Coordinates of C-alpha atoms in Angstrom, one line a residue:
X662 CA 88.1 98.4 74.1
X663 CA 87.2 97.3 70.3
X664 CA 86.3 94.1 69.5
X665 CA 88.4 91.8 66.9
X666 CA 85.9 90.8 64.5
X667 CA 85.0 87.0 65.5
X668 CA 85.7 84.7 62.3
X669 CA 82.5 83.6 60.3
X670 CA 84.3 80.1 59.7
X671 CA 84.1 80.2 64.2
X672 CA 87.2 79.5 64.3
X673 CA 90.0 81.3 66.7
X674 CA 92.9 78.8 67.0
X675 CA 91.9 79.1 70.8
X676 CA 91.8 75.0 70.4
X677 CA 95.4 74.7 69.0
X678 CA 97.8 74.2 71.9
X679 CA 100.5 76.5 71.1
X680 CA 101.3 78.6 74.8
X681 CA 104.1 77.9 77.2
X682 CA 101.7 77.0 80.2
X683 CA 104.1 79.5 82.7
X684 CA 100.4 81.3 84.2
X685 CA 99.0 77.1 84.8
X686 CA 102.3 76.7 86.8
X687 CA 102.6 79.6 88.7
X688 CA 98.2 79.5 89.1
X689 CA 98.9 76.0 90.4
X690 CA 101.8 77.1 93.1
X691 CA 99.4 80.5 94.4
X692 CA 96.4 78.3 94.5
X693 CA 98.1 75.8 96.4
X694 CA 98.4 78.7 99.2
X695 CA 94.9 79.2 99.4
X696 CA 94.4 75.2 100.0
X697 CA 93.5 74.6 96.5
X698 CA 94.2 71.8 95.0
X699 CA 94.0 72.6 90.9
X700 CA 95.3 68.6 89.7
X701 CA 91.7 67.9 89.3
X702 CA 90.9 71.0 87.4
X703 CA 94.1 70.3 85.3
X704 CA 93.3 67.0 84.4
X705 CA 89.9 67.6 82.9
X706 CA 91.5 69.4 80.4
X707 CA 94.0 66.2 79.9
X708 CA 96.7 67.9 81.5
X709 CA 98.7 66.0 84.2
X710 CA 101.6 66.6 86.9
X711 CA 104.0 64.6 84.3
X712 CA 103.2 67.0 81.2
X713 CA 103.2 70.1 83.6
X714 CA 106.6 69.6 84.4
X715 CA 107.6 69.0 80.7
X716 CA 109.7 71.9 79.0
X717 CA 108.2 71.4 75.4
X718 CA 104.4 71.3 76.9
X719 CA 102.0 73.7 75.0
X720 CA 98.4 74.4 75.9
X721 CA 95.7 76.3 74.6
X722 CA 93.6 79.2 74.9
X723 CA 90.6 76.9 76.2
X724 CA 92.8 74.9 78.2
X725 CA 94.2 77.9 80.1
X726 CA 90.7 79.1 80.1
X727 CA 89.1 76.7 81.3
X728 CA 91.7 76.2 84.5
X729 CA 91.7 80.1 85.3
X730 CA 87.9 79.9 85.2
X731 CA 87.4 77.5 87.8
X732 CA 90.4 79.0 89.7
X733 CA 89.0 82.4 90.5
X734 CA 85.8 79.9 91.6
X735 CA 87.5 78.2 93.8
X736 CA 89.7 80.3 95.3
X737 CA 87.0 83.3 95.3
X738 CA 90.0 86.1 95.2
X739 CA 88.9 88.8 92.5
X740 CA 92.4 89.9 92.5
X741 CA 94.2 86.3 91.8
X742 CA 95.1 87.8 88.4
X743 CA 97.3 90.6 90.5
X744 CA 98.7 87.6 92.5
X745 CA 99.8 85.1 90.3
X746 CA 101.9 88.3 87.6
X747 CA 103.7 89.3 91.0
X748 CA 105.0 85.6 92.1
X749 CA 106.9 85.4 88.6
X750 CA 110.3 85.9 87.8
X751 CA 112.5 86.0 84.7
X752 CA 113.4 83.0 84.7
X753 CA 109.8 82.1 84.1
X754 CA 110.1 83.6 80.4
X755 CA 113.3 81.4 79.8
X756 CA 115.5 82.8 77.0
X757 CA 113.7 85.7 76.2
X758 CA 113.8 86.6 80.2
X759 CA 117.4 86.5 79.3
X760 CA 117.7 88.4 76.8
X761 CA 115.7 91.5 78.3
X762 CA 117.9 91.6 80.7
X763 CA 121.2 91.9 78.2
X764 CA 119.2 95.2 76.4
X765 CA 120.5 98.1 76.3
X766 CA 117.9 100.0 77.8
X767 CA 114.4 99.4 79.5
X768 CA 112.9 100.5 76.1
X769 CA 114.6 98.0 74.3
X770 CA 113.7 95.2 76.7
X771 CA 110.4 96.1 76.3
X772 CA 109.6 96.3 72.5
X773 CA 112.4 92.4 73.0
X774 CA 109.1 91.2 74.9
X775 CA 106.8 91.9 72.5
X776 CA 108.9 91.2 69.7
X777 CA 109.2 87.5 70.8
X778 CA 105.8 87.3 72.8
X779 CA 104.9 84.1 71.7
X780 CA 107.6 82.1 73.1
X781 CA 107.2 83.6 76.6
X782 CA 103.4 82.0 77.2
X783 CA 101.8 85.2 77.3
X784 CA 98.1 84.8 76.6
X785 CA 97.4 88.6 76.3
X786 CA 98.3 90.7 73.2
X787 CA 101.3 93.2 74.0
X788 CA 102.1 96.1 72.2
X789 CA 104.1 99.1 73.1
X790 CA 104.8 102.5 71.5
X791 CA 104.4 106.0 71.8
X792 CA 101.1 107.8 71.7
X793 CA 101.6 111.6 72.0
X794 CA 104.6 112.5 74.3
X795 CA 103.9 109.1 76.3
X796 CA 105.5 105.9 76.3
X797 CA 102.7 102.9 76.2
X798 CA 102.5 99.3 76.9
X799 CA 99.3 97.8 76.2
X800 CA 97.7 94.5 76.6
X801 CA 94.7 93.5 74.6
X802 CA 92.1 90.2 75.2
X803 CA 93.2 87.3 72.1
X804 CA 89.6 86.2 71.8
X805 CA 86.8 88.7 72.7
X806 CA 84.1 85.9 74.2
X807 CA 86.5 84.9 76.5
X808 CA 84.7 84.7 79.9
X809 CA 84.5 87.9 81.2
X810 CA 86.3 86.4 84.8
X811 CA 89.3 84.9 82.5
X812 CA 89.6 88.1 80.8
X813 CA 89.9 90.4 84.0
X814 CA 92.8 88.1 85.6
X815 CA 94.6 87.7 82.1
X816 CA 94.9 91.7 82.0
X817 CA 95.6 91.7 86.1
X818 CA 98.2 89.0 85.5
X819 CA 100.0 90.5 82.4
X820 CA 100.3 94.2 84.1
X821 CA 101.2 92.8 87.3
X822 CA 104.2 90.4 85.8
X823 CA 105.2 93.2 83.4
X824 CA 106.0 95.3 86.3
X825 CA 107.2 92.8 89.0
X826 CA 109.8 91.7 86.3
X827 CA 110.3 95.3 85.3
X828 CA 111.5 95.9 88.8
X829 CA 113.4 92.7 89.0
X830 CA 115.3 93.9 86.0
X831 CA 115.5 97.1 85.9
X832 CA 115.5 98.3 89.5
X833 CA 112.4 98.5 92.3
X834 CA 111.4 102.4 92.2
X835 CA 110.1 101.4 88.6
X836 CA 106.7 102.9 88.8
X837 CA 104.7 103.2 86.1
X838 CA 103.0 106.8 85.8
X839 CA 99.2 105.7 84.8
X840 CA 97.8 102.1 84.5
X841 CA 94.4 101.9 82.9
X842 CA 91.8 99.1 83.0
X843 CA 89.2 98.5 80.4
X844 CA 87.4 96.5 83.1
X845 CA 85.1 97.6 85.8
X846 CA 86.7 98.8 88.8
X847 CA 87.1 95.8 91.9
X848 CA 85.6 96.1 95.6
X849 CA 88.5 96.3 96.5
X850 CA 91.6 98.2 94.8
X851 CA 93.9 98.4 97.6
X852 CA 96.1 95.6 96.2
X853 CA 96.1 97.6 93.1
X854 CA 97.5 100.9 94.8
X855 CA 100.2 98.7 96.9
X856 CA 101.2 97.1 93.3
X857 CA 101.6 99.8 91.1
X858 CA 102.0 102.9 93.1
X859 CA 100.7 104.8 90.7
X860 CA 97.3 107.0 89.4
X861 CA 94.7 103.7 88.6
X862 CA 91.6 104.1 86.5
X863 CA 88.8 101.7 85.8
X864 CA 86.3 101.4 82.6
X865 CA 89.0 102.6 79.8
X866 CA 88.9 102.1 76.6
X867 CA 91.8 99.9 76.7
X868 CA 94.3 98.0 78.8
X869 CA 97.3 100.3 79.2
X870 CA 100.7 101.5 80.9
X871 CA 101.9 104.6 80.6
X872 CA 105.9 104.0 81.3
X873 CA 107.7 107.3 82.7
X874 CA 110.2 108.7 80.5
X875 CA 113.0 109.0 82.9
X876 CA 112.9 105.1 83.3
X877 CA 111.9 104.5 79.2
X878 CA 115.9 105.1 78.3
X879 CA 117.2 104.2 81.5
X880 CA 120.7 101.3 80.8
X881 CA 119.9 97.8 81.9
X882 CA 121.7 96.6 84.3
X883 CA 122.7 93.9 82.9
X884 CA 122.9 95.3 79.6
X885 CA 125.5 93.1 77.0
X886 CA 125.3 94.0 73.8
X887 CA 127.0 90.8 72.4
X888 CA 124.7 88.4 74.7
X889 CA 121.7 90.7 73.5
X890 CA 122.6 90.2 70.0
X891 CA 123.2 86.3 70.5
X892 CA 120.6 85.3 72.4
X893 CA 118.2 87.3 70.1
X894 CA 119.3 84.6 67.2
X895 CA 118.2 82.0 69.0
X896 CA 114.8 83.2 69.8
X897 CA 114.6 84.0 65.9
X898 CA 114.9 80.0 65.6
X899 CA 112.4 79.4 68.0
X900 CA 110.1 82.0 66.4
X901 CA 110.4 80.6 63.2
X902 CA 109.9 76.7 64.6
X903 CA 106.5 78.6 66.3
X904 CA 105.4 80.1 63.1
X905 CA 105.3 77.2 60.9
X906 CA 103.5 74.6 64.0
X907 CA 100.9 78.0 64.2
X908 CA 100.5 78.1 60.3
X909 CA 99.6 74.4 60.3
X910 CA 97.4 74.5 63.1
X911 CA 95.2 76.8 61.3
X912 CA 95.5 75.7 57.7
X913 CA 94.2 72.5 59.4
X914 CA 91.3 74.2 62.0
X915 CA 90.1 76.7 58.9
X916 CA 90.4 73.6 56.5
X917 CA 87.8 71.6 58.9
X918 CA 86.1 74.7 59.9
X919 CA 85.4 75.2 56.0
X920 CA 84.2 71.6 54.7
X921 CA 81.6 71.6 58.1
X922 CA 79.1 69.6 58.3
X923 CA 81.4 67.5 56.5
X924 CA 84.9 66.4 58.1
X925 CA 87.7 65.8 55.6
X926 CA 89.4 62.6 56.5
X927 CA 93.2 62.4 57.7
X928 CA 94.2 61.1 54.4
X929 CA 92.4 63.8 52.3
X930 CA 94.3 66.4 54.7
X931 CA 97.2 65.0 54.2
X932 CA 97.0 65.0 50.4
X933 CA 95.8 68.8 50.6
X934 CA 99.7 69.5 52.8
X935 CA 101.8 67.3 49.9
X936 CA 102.7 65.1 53.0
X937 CA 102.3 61.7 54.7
X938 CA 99.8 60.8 56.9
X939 CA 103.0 59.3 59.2
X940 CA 104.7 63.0 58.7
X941 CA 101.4 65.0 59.4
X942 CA 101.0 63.1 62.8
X943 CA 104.2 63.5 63.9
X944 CA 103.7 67.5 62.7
X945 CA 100.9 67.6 64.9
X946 CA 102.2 65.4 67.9
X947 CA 105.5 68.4 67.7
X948 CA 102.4 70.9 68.2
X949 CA 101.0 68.9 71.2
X950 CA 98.1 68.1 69.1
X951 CA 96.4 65.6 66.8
X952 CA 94.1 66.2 64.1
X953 CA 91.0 64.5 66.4
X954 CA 91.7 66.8 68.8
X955 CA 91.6 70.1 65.9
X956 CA 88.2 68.6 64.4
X957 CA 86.8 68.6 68.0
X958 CA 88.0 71.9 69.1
X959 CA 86.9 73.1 65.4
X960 CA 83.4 71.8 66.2
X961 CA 83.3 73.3 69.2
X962 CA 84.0 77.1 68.3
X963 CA 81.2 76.0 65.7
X964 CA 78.0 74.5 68.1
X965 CA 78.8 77.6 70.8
X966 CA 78.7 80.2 67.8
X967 CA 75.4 78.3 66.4
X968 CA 73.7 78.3 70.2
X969 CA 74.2 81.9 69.9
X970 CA 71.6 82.0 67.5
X971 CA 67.8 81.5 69.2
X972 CA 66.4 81.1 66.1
X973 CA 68.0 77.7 65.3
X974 CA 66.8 74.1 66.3
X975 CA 68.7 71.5 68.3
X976 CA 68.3 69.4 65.1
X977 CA 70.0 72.1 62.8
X978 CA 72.9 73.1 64.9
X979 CA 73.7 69.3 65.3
X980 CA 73.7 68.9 61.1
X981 CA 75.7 72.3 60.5
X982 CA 78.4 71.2 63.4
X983 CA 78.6 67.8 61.6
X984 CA 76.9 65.4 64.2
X985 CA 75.1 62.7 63.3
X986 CA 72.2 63.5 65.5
X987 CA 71.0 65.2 68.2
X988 CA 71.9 62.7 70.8
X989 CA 75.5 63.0 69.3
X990 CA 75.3 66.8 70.0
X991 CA 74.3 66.6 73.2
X992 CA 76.8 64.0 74.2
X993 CA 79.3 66.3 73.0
X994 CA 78.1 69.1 75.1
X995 CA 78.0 67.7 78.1
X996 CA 81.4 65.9 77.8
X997 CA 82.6 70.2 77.0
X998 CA 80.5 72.0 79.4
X999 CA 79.1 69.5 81.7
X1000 CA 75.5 70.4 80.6
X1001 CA 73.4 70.3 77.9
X1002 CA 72.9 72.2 74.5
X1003 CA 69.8 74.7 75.8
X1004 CA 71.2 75.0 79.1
X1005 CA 74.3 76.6 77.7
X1006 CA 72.3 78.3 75.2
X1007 CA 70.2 80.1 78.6
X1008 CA 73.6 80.8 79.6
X1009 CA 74.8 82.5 76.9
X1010 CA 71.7 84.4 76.7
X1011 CA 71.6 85.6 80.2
X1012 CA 75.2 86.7 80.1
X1013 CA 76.4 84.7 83.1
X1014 CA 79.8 84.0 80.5
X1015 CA 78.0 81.1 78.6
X1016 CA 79.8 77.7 79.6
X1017 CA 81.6 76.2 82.5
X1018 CA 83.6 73.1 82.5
X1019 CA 83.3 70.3 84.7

């Protein structure tokens, strides 16, 4: 499939935590099957049992990333992604579980999900519509250098959920009539046949599902159109609260991003947002972030975009990411990827999916 154009300013608010962490929790519970213990993993990415259990806990993009990553490693299952989207339930996508199920029809519940994506923790990009005479669901990748590993089981996990909940919801002969893959096809696609029952196909342009039409308009059935209509206005407020911490997130990350090599102080940022530095920080804290935490992620996006480029020096990718030295840069790499700067830059030249955490 296409790739979004990657942001000059290397920026791609993958740092900012802003995802209900529902994959982390159900990875952590299908990993546990397989004798895998993912605390560790979870912790190097600062996240512990006590925020993992906490309703108002966001992550990001590298976060999630980073745990899938050295999931699939551990647990060496190519089809995890499969495993993990059929162990979920509604309830998993909280009020916007709920209020697919009050839709009128399985249509509706669909285009609900994709309406109010963001406050269900997807971290694919849904969309749904019709292309010709069929009915389409498609899932796209949010950042196109994610590793190619976390990419295949975000795509395995988003089709699998879609239809596990589809049949929870709407009834258990849902079958969809084509899924299509944009990744290579597995060694092994039998748990692919047994999950979607339907005609499979590998190297596609994009990630889709073709949804039969006799199941498209089929009721709910636990169609309500008052609940439907009530519990849609309260995922309007929550949309709204997830818009403006998303739109300050990356105000802040493109601000930094901008002014590199040079990092605007907290004061100065807060000037620029007509705002407190007391009112800022608690902004942030609401986001699960702080602004040390954006300049780091910011910096980053920045040293992994400049590594990309062979032609630059240790020396000059240290001054354009805003480190002091070289010693500072590699310091900083290491404490990322657990190695250092021309190590990952061999690994992003040999395609083995550039860095790995420790």
């Amino acid at each position: 499939m296409p790739d979004p154009p990657r942001p000059e300013n290397g920026t791609t608010r993958s740092t900012s935590a802003t995802i209900s962490p529902n994959i982390l929790r159900y990875l952590s519970r299908i990993t546990g099957e397989y004798g895998v213990d993912l605390r560790p993993e979870l912790s190097a990415v600062g996240l512990t049992e006590t925020l993992m259990r906490s309703a108002a806990l966001r992550v990001s993009y590298r976060q999630g990333s980073a745990v899938i990553r050295r999931a699939v490693e551990l647990t060496g299952d190519e089809n995890l992604g499969l495993r993990v989207g059929a162990a979920q339930h509604l309830t998993a996508w909280g009020l916007l579980g709920f209020a697919m199920l009050a839709g009128d029809t399985l249509q509706v519940a669909i285009e609900t999900g994709v309406r109010f994506q963001n406050v269900s923790g997807a971290m694919t990009v849904w969309s749904a519509g019709r292309e010709g005479a069929d009915y389409v669901v498609r899932a796209d990748l949010p950042d196109p250098v994610l590793d190619p590993g976390v990419g295949v089981f975000l795509v395995e996990e988003a089709f699998s959920s879609v239809v596990t909940l589809g049949r929870l919801a709407a009834g258990g002969g849902l079958t969809p009539q084509e899924v299509a893959f944009a990744f290579p096809a597995p060694r092994d696609v039998g748990p692919f046949r047994d999950l979607f029952r339907c005609r499979l196909s590998f190297g596609a342009d994009r990630n889709r599902m073709v949804v039969p039409q006799t199941w498209v308009n089929r009721p709910m059935p636990g169609r309500d159109p008052t609940t439907y209509a009530s519990t849609l206005d309260l995922l309007e407020a929550q949309m709204a609260s997830r818009r403006r911490q998303q739109d300050l997130l990356e105000v802040l990350e493109i601000s930094v991003a901008q002014c590199l090599p040079v990092v605007p102080s907290f004061a100065e940022q807060a000037r620029r947002h007509a705002s407190s530095e007391r009112t800022l920080r608690r902004r942030l804290a609401d986001c699960g972030t702080s602004y040390e935490a954006i300049v780091e992620g910011v910096r980053r996006e920045r040293v992994e975009h400049l590594l990309r480029r062979p032609h630059l020096t240790l020396r000059e990718v240290a001054r354009q990411a805003g480190f002091s030295d070289e010693r500072a840069l590699r310091r900083a790499v290491h404490r990322w990827h657990g190695m250092a700067p021309l190590q990952l830059r061999e690994g992003f030249r040999s395609g083995e999916g550039g860095p790995r955490p420790t």
